[in-house]
Coordinates of C-alpha atoms in Angstrom, one line a residue:
M1 CA -26.5 -54.3 -28.0
P2 CA -28.4 -56.8 -25.7
P3 CA -31.6 -55.3 -24.3
K4 CA -30.6 -55.9 -20.7
L5 CA -27.3 -54.1 -21.2
A6 CA -29.0 -51.2 -23.0
A7 CA -31.4 -50.8 -20.1
L8 CA -28.4 -50.0 -17.8
L9 CA -27.1 -47.2 -19.9
P10 CA -27.9 -43.6 -18.9
D11 CA -31.2 -42.2 -20.1
L12 CA -30.5 -39.3 -22.4
A13 CA -34.1 -38.0 -22.6
P14 CA -33.4 -34.8 -20.7
W15 CA -30.4 -34.0 -23.0
R16 CA -32.6 -34.4 -26.1
S17 CA -35.7 -32.6 -24.8
S18 CA -34.2 -29.4 -23.2
R19 CA -31.8 -26.9 -24.7
D20 CA -31.4 -25.2 -21.3
F21 CA -30.5 -28.6 -19.7
R22 CA -27.7 -29.0 -22.3
L23 CA -26.4 -25.5 -21.6
L24 CA -26.3 -26.1 -17.9
W25 CA -24.7 -29.5 -18.3
V26 CA -21.8 -28.1 -20.3
Q27 CA -21.5 -24.9 -18.2
G28 CA -21.4 -27.1 -15.0
L29 CA -18.6 -29.2 -16.5
V30 CA -16.5 -26.1 -17.4
T31 CA -17.1 -24.5 -14.0
Y32 CA -16.1 -27.7 -12.2
L33 CA -12.9 -28.1 -14.2
G34 CA -11.9 -24.6 -13.2
S35 CA -13.0 -24.8 -9.6
V36 CA -11.2 -28.0 -8.9
M37 CA -7.9 -26.2 -9.7
A38 CA -8.6 -23.8 -6.9
L39 CA -10.1 -26.5 -4.7
I40 CA -6.8 -28.3 -4.6
A41 CA -4.4 -25.3 -4.8
L42 CA -6.0 -23.4 -1.9
P43 CA -5.6 -26.0 0.9
L44 CA -2.2 -26.9 -0.4
Q45 CA -1.2 -23.2 -0.3
I46 CA -2.4 -22.9 3.2
K47 CA -0.5 -26.1 4.1
D48 CA 2.7 -24.7 2.6
L49 CA 2.3 -21.4 4.4
T50 CA 1.5 -22.8 7.8
G51 CA 2.3 -26.5 7.9
S52 CA -0.7 -27.0 10.2
P53 CA -3.7 -29.4 9.6
L54 CA -5.8 -27.2 11.8
A55 CA -5.1 -24.1 9.7
V56 CA -6.4 -26.1 6.7
G57 CA -9.4 -27.3 8.6
V58 CA -10.2 -23.8 9.8
M59 CA -11.1 -22.9 6.2
G60 CA -14.3 -24.9 6.8
A61 CA -15.1 -22.7 9.8
V62 CA -14.5 -19.5 7.9
E63 CA -16.9 -20.7 5.2
L64 CA -19.6 -21.8 7.5
V65 CA -21.4 -18.5 8.5
P66 CA -21.5 -17.1 5.0
L67 CA -22.8 -20.3 3.7
V68 CA -25.6 -20.5 6.2
V69 CA -26.7 -16.9 5.9
F70 CA -26.4 -16.5 2.1
G71 CA -27.7 -20.1 1.5
L72 CA -31.0 -19.3 3.3
Y73 CA -31.2 -15.9 1.7
G74 CA -30.3 -17.3 -1.7
G75 CA -33.2 -19.7 -1.4
A76 CA -35.7 -16.9 -0.8
L77 CA -34.1 -14.9 -3.6
A78 CA -34.5 -17.8 -6.1
D79 CA -38.3 -17.8 -5.5
A80 CA -38.6 -14.0 -5.9
V81 CA -36.5 -13.0 -8.9
D82 CA -35.3 -14.4 -12.3
R83 CA -33.2 -17.4 -11.4
R84 CA -31.0 -16.9 -14.5
K85 CA -29.9 -13.5 -13.3
V86 CA -28.9 -14.9 -10.0
I87 CA -26.8 -17.6 -11.6
V88 CA -25.1 -15.2 -14.0
L89 CA -24.2 -12.6 -11.4
T90 CA -22.9 -15.0 -8.8
E91 CA -20.9 -16.9 -11.5
A92 CA -19.3 -13.5 -12.4
G93 CA -18.5 -12.9 -8.7
L94 CA -16.9 -16.3 -8.3
G95 CA -14.7 -15.5 -11.3
L96 CA -13.6 -12.2 -9.6
L97 CA -12.6 -14.1 -6.4
A98 CA -10.6 -16.5 -8.5
A99 CA -8.8 -13.4 -9.9
V100 CA -7.9 -12.3 -6.3
L101 CA -6.3 -15.7 -5.7
L102 CA -4.3 -15.3 -8.9
L103 CA -3.1 -11.9 -7.9
N104 CA -2.1 -13.0 -4.4
A105 CA -0.2 -16.0 -5.8
L106 CA 1.7 -13.6 -8.1
L107 CA 3.1 -11.7 -5.1
P108 CA 6.7 -12.4 -4.1
R109 CA 5.4 -13.5 -0.7
P110 CA 1.8 -14.6 -0.9
M111 CA -0.3 -13.6 2.1
L112 CA -2.4 -16.0 4.2
W113 CA -5.4 -13.8 5.1
P114 CA -6.7 -13.3 1.6
L115 CA -7.0 -17.1 1.2
Y116 CA -9.5 -17.1 4.1
V117 CA -11.3 -14.0 2.8
V118 CA -11.7 -15.6 -0.6
A119 CA -12.9 -18.9 1.0
A120 CA -15.6 -16.9 2.9
G121 CA -16.6 -15.0 -0.3
V122 CA -16.8 -18.2 -2.3
A123 CA -19.1 -19.7 0.3
A124 CA -21.3 -16.7 0.3
L125 CA -21.7 -16.6 -3.5
A126 CA -22.2 -20.4 -3.7
G127 CA -24.9 -20.0 -1.1
L128 CA -26.6 -17.4 -3.2
Q129 CA -26.2 -19.4 -6.4
R130 CA -26.9 -23.0 -5.6
P131 CA -30.7 -22.6 -4.7
A132 CA -31.2 -20.9 -8.1
L133 CA -29.3 -23.7 -9.9
D134 CA -31.0 -26.5 -8.1
S135 CA -34.5 -25.1 -8.3
L136 CA -34.1 -24.5 -12.0
L137 CA -33.8 -28.2 -12.9
A138 CA -37.5 -28.9 -12.4
R139 CA -38.4 -26.0 -14.6
I140 CA -36.4 -27.1 -17.6
V141 CA -36.9 -30.9 -17.5
P142 CA -40.2 -32.8 -17.6
H143 CA -41.3 -34.3 -14.3
D144 CA -40.9 -37.9 -15.4
Q145 CA -37.3 -37.2 -16.6
L146 CA -36.0 -35.8 -13.3
P147 CA -34.3 -39.0 -12.1
A148 CA -32.6 -39.3 -15.5
A149 CA -31.5 -35.6 -15.3
A150 CA -30.1 -36.2 -11.8
A151 CA -28.0 -39.1 -13.2
L152 CA -26.8 -37.1 -16.1
N153 CA -25.8 -34.2 -13.9
A154 CA -23.9 -36.7 -11.7
L155 CA -22.2 -38.0 -14.8
R156 CA -21.1 -34.5 -15.7
W157 CA -19.7 -33.9 -12.2
Q158 CA -17.8 -37.2 -12.4
A159 CA -16.3 -36.5 -15.8
G160 CA -14.7 -33.4 -14.3
A161 CA -14.0 -35.0 -10.9
I162 CA -12.0 -37.9 -12.3
G163 CA -9.7 -36.0 -14.6
G164 CA -9.9 -32.6 -12.9
P165 CA -8.2 -33.4 -9.5
A166 CA -5.5 -35.6 -11.0
L167 CA -4.7 -32.8 -13.6
A168 CA -4.9 -30.1 -10.9
G169 CA -2.6 -32.1 -8.6
L170 CA 0.0 -32.3 -11.4
V171 CA -0.4 -28.6 -12.3
V172 CA 0.0 -27.5 -8.7
A173 CA 2.9 -29.9 -8.0
Y174 CA 4.9 -29.1 -11.1
A175 CA 3.8 -25.6 -12.3
G176 CA 2.6 -24.0 -9.1
N177 CA -0.5 -22.1 -7.9
V178 CA -0.4 -19.4 -10.6
P179 CA -1.4 -21.6 -13.6
A180 CA -4.0 -23.3 -11.4
Y181 CA -5.7 -20.0 -10.4
A182 CA -5.4 -18.6 -14.0
T183 CA -7.2 -21.7 -15.3
T184 CA -10.0 -21.1 -12.8
V185 CA -10.4 -17.5 -14.0
V186 CA -10.7 -18.5 -17.6
C187 CA -13.2 -21.2 -16.9
F188 CA -15.5 -18.9 -15.0
L189 CA -15.4 -16.4 -17.8
A190 CA -16.5 -19.1 -20.3
S191 CA -19.2 -20.2 -17.8
V192 CA -20.7 -16.7 -17.5
L193 CA -21.0 -16.4 -21.3
M194 CA -22.9 -19.7 -21.4
C195 CA -25.2 -18.8 -18.5
R196 CA -26.2 -15.7 -20.3
R197 CA -27.7 -17.9 -23.1
L198 CA -30.1 -19.6 -20.7
S199 CA -33.8 -18.9 -21.1
P200 CA -35.3 -16.5 -18.5
A201 CA -36.7 -18.2 -15.4
P202 CA -39.0 -15.6 -13.7
P203 CA -40.7 -16.3 -10.4
V204 CA -44.2 -17.6 -10.2
E205 CA -47.0 -15.1 -10.2
H206 CA -47.4 -13.0 -7.0
A207 CA -44.1 -14.3 -5.6
A208 CA -43.2 -12.7 -2.3
K209 CA -40.1 -10.6 -1.9
P210 CA -37.2 -12.2 0.0
S211 CA -37.9 -12.0 3.7
L212 CA -37.4 -13.8 7.0
R213 CA -41.1 -14.7 6.9
G214 CA -40.6 -16.4 3.5
I215 CA -37.6 -18.3 4.8
A216 CA -39.6 -19.4 7.8
E217 CA -42.4 -20.6 5.5
G218 CA -39.9 -22.8 3.7
A219 CA -38.5 -24.1 7.0
R220 CA -42.0 -25.0 8.3
Y221 CA -42.7 -26.9 5.1
A222 CA -39.5 -28.9 5.4
W223 CA -40.2 -29.6 9.1
S224 CA -43.7 -30.9 8.2
R225 CA -42.2 -33.4 5.7
P226 CA -40.3 -36.3 7.5
V227 CA -39.0 -37.6 4.2
L228 CA -37.3 -34.3 3.4
L229 CA -36.0 -34.0 7.0
G230 CA -34.5 -37.5 6.6
T231 CA -32.6 -36.6 3.4
Y232 CA -31.2 -33.5 5.1
A233 CA -30.2 -35.2 8.3
V234 CA -28.6 -38.3 6.6
D235 CA -26.5 -36.2 4.3
L236 CA -25.5 -33.8 7.1
A237 CA -24.3 -36.7 9.3
A238 CA -22.5 -38.4 6.5
M239 CA -20.5 -35.3 5.6
F240 CA -19.8 -34.2 9.1
F241 CA -18.3 -37.5 10.2
A242 CA -16.8 -38.8 7.0
F243 CA -15.6 -36.0 4.8
P244 CA -11.8 -36.4 4.8
N245 CA -10.8 -34.4 1.7
T246 CA -9.2 -31.5 3.6
I247 CA -6.6 -33.8 5.2
F248 CA -5.7 -35.7 2.1
P249 CA -2.4 -33.8 1.8
F250 CA -1.5 -35.1 5.3
L251 CA -2.7 -38.6 4.6
A252 CA -0.5 -38.6 1.5
D253 CA 2.5 -37.6 3.7
E254 CA 1.7 -40.4 6.3
L255 CA 1.6 -43.0 3.5
D256 CA 4.7 -41.6 1.7
A257 CA 2.5 -41.2 -1.4
D258 CA 2.6 -37.5 -2.4
W259 CA 2.3 -38.6 -6.0
A260 CA -1.2 -40.0 -5.2
L261 CA -2.7 -36.8 -3.8
G262 CA -4.6 -35.9 -7.0
L263 CA -5.8 -39.6 -7.3
M264 CA -7.2 -39.4 -3.7
Y265 CA -9.3 -36.4 -4.7
S266 CA -10.6 -38.1 -7.9
A267 CA -11.0 -41.7 -6.7
G268 CA -14.5 -41.1 -5.3
A269 CA -15.6 -39.9 -8.7
V270 CA -14.4 -43.1 -10.3
G271 CA -16.9 -45.1 -8.1
S272 CA -19.6 -42.5 -8.7
L273 CA -19.0 -42.8 -12.5
L274 CA -19.5 -46.5 -12.4
V275 CA -22.9 -46.0 -10.8
S276 CA -23.8 -43.2 -13.3
L277 CA -22.7 -45.3 -16.4
T278 CA -25.1 -48.0 -15.3
S279 CA -27.9 -45.6 -14.1
G280 CA -30.6 -46.6 -16.6
W281 CA -32.3 -48.4 -13.7
V282 CA -32.7 -45.1 -11.8
S283 CA -35.6 -44.0 -14.1
R284 CA -37.5 -47.2 -13.1
T285 CA -36.7 -47.0 -9.3
R286 CA -39.4 -45.6 -7.0
R287 CA -38.0 -46.3 -3.5
H288 CA -35.5 -43.4 -3.4
G289 CA -35.4 -43.2 0.4
L290 CA -33.7 -46.6 0.4
L291 CA -31.0 -45.2 -1.9
V292 CA -30.4 -42.3 0.5
V293 CA -29.9 -44.5 3.6
F294 CA -28.0 -47.4 2.1
G295 CA -25.8 -45.1 0.0
A296 CA -24.8 -43.0 2.9
A297 CA -24.1 -46.0 5.1
G298 CA -21.9 -47.5 2.3
W299 CA -20.1 -44.2 2.1
G300 CA -19.2 -44.2 5.8
L301 CA -18.2 -47.9 5.8
A302 CA -15.8 -47.3 2.8
I303 CA -14.3 -44.2 4.4
A304 CA -13.6 -46.1 7.6
A305 CA -11.8 -48.8 5.5
A306 CA -9.8 -46.1 3.7
G307 CA -8.6 -44.7 7.0
W308 CA -7.8 -48.2 8.5
T309 CA -5.6 -49.5 5.7
A310 CA -2.0 -48.3 5.1
N311 CA -1.8 -49.5 1.5
I312 CA -2.2 -46.6 -0.9
W313 CA -3.9 -48.7 -3.5
L314 CA -6.4 -50.1 -1.1
V315 CA -7.0 -46.5 0.1
L316 CA -7.8 -45.5 -3.5
A317 CA -10.1 -48.5 -3.9
C318 CA -12.0 -47.7 -0.7
L319 CA -12.4 -44.1 -1.8
A320 CA -13.8 -45.3 -5.1
L321 CA -16.4 -47.5 -3.2
A322 CA -17.2 -44.4 -1.0
G323 CA -17.9 -42.4 -4.1
A324 CA -20.3 -45.1 -5.4
G325 CA -22.2 -45.0 -2.1
D326 CA -22.4 -41.2 -2.1
M327 CA -23.7 -41.3 -5.7
L328 CA -26.5 -43.7 -4.8
S329 CA -27.5 -41.5 -1.8
G330 CA -27.2 -38.3 -4.0
L331 CA -29.5 -39.7 -6.7
G332 CA -32.1 -40.5 -4.1
R333 CA -31.9 -37.1 -2.4
S334 CA -32.1 -35.2 -5.7
T335 CA -35.0 -37.2 -7.0
I336 CA -37.0 -36.8 -3.8
W337 CA -36.4 -33.1 -3.7
N338 CA -37.3 -32.4 -7.3
Q339 CA -40.3 -34.7 -7.4
T340 CA -42.0 -33.5 -4.2
I341 CA -41.4 -29.8 -3.6
P342 CA -43.8 -27.2 -5.1
D343 CA -42.2 -24.7 -7.4
R344 CA -43.2 -21.7 -5.3
L345 CA -41.1 -23.1 -2.4
R346 CA -38.4 -24.8 -4.5
G347 CA -35.9 -22.0 -4.1
R348 CA -36.3 -21.7 -0.3
L349 CA -36.1 -25.5 0.0
A350 CA -33.1 -25.5 -2.2
G351 CA -31.5 -23.0 0.2
I352 CA -32.1 -25.5 3.0
E353 CA -30.7 -28.3 0.8
V354 CA -27.5 -26.2 0.3
L355 CA -27.1 -26.1 4.1
S356 CA -27.7 -29.8 4.5
Y357 CA -25.1 -30.9 1.9
S358 CA -22.6 -27.9 2.5
I359 CA -22.6 -27.3 6.2
G360 CA -21.7 -31.0 6.7
P361 CA -18.5 -30.8 4.7
Q362 CA -17.5 -27.4 6.2
L363 CA -17.9 -28.7 9.7
G364 CA -16.4 -32.0 8.6
Q365 CA -13.2 -30.1 7.5
V366 CA -12.9 -28.6 11.0
R367 CA -13.6 -32.0 12.7
S368 CA -11.1 -33.9 10.6
G369 CA -8.5 -31.2 10.7
A370 CA -8.6 -30.8 14.4
M371 CA -8.6 -34.6 15.0
A372 CA -5.8 -35.2 12.5
G373 CA -3.7 -32.7 14.4
W374 CA -4.3 -34.7 17.6
T375 CA -4.3 -38.3 16.4
G376 CA -2.9 -38.2 12.8
A377 CA -4.8 -38.4 9.5
R378 CA -5.6 -42.1 9.5
P379 CA -7.4 -42.3 12.8
A380 CA -9.3 -39.1 12.1
I381 CA -10.6 -40.7 8.9
W382 CA -11.6 -44.2 10.1
T383 CA -13.3 -43.1 13.3
G384 CA -15.3 -40.6 11.3
G385 CA -16.4 -43.4 8.9
V386 CA -17.6 -45.6 11.8
A387 CA -19.5 -42.7 13.4
C388 CA -21.1 -42.0 10.0
V389 CA -22.5 -45.6 9.8
A390 CA -23.8 -45.5 13.3
T391 CA -25.5 -42.2 12.9
V392 CA -27.1 -43.0 9.6
G393 CA -28.5 -46.2 11.2
L394 CA -30.0 -44.2 14.1
L395 CA -31.6 -41.7 11.7
A396 CA -33.1 -44.4 9.6
T397 CA -34.7 -45.9 12.7
A398 CA -36.0 -42.5 13.9
L399 CA -37.4 -41.5 10.5
P400 CA -39.1 -44.6 9.1
K401 CA -41.0 -42.6 6.4
L402 CA -37.7 -42.0 4.7
L403 CA -37.2 -45.8 4.2
S404 CA -40.8 -46.4 3.1
Y405 CA -40.9 -43.5 0.6
D406 CA -42.3 -44.6 -2.7
A407 CA -42.9 -42.2 -5.6
R408 CA -45.9 -44.1 -6.7
T409 CA -47.8 -43.5 -3.4
D410 CA -46.3 -40.4 -1.9
E411 CA -48.9 -37.6 -1.9
D412 CA -46.4 -34.8 -2.7
A413 CA -44.8 -36.7 -5.5
L414 CA -48.2 -37.5 -7.0
R415 CA -49.4 -33.9 -6.6
Q416 CA -46.3 -32.5 -8.4
A417 CA -46.5 -35.1 -11.1
G418 CA -50.1 -34.0 -11.8
R419 CA -49.1 -30.4 -12.2
S420 CA -46.1 -30.9 -14.4
T421 CA -46.8 -30.4 -18.1
G422 CA -43.2 -30.2 -19.4
P423 CA -40.2 -27.8 -19.4
G424 CA -40.9 -24.3 -18.3
A425 CA -44.2 -25.1 -16.6
P426 CA -44.1 -24.0 -12.9
D427 CA -46.7 -24.9 -10.4
A428 CA -49.9 -23.0 -10.0
A429 CA -49.6 -19.8 -8.1
V430 CA -52.0 -21.0 -5.4
E431 CA -50.9 -24.2 -3.7
E432 CA -53.3 -26.7 -2.1
P433 CA -52.9 -26.7 1.7
S434 CA -50.3 -29.2 2.7
K435 CA -51.1 -31.8 5.3
P436 CA -48.8 -31.6 8.4

């Protein structure tokens, strides 16, 4: 293979060096394949029961409060207890909620209110779990392999996101909700068994118990770091204005392309996959702030184009381009987070990260659903894309340190690189004072 081509291939160093990384990679793929069944079946079931875009969009509002509360608490919890235990217990809880969806679907006349209750419960458990998952990566992968690990994790997500939604769309369309929810239950059961095999991940020495004071400490640290603030703000804006997934069923109706619904959900992952399959360059990149900004702007521009065109194939192509932009932005965010945040705060900062990349989509569902009920699906999508591009531009202007971030000169990145000695090596219990 030519050297230049080989340099573009994904860096497999994290897969070779860390057993726990391999376990989490496979577990995440299994979980995603199960979750995507419910992800598509749930809004479709609400659509079938109500026929209302707003009723589907309200699902985002129902999920918002649990996500905020438990996301922040989950961050503090991840810094105070064994992160593996948090992951196992929350994964088991998500499996039980999938079983509730299955039982409701088996009723002669499925009820609407359990769907919203489960949506709120999933948001709460996801808020508890995600900080533990995100903060575990820097424990199990050497510091210099974190960009490669982020690319491999993205590749795992895309492997499920491409085939999963298309398969789920066919299962729901031709077999119904019951097989979809049953698949979700089985996948979560398998995931729990794999998570139990992870190595323990205890907190650093003298870790404080979860408290409002601890959460506030994490928030103060984030506020003192313009680069981190920029990553949160850009992602929040991109998802709030340009996250149209919840109204894809209505867009498919407007374009007379119900057959393409599953492809709409998976098209973004195709673009993301193309980026990941050529991600060897990521390990050599140091200007990750540029990736965040230009990737998010590209996402918004492509979403605007997807809403503007009435040709289903052009819509799918634009959604693929949007996925590529989102992948670039995501790689930049993940690398900045993992390379600059000290381990004793990593859980709490991961809780804030959960809010930044989860609240946006939840509120985005409400925005797009409400606007689609007023203007139709296509205008709701293209206007959101335009607003995304404009807002990202304003944020980049207001936060120049995000654009100028360089891992070779950033103080926090250099400090964490100096403390990393390999997998399983958390930061020292006593941190150096951080400059405001």
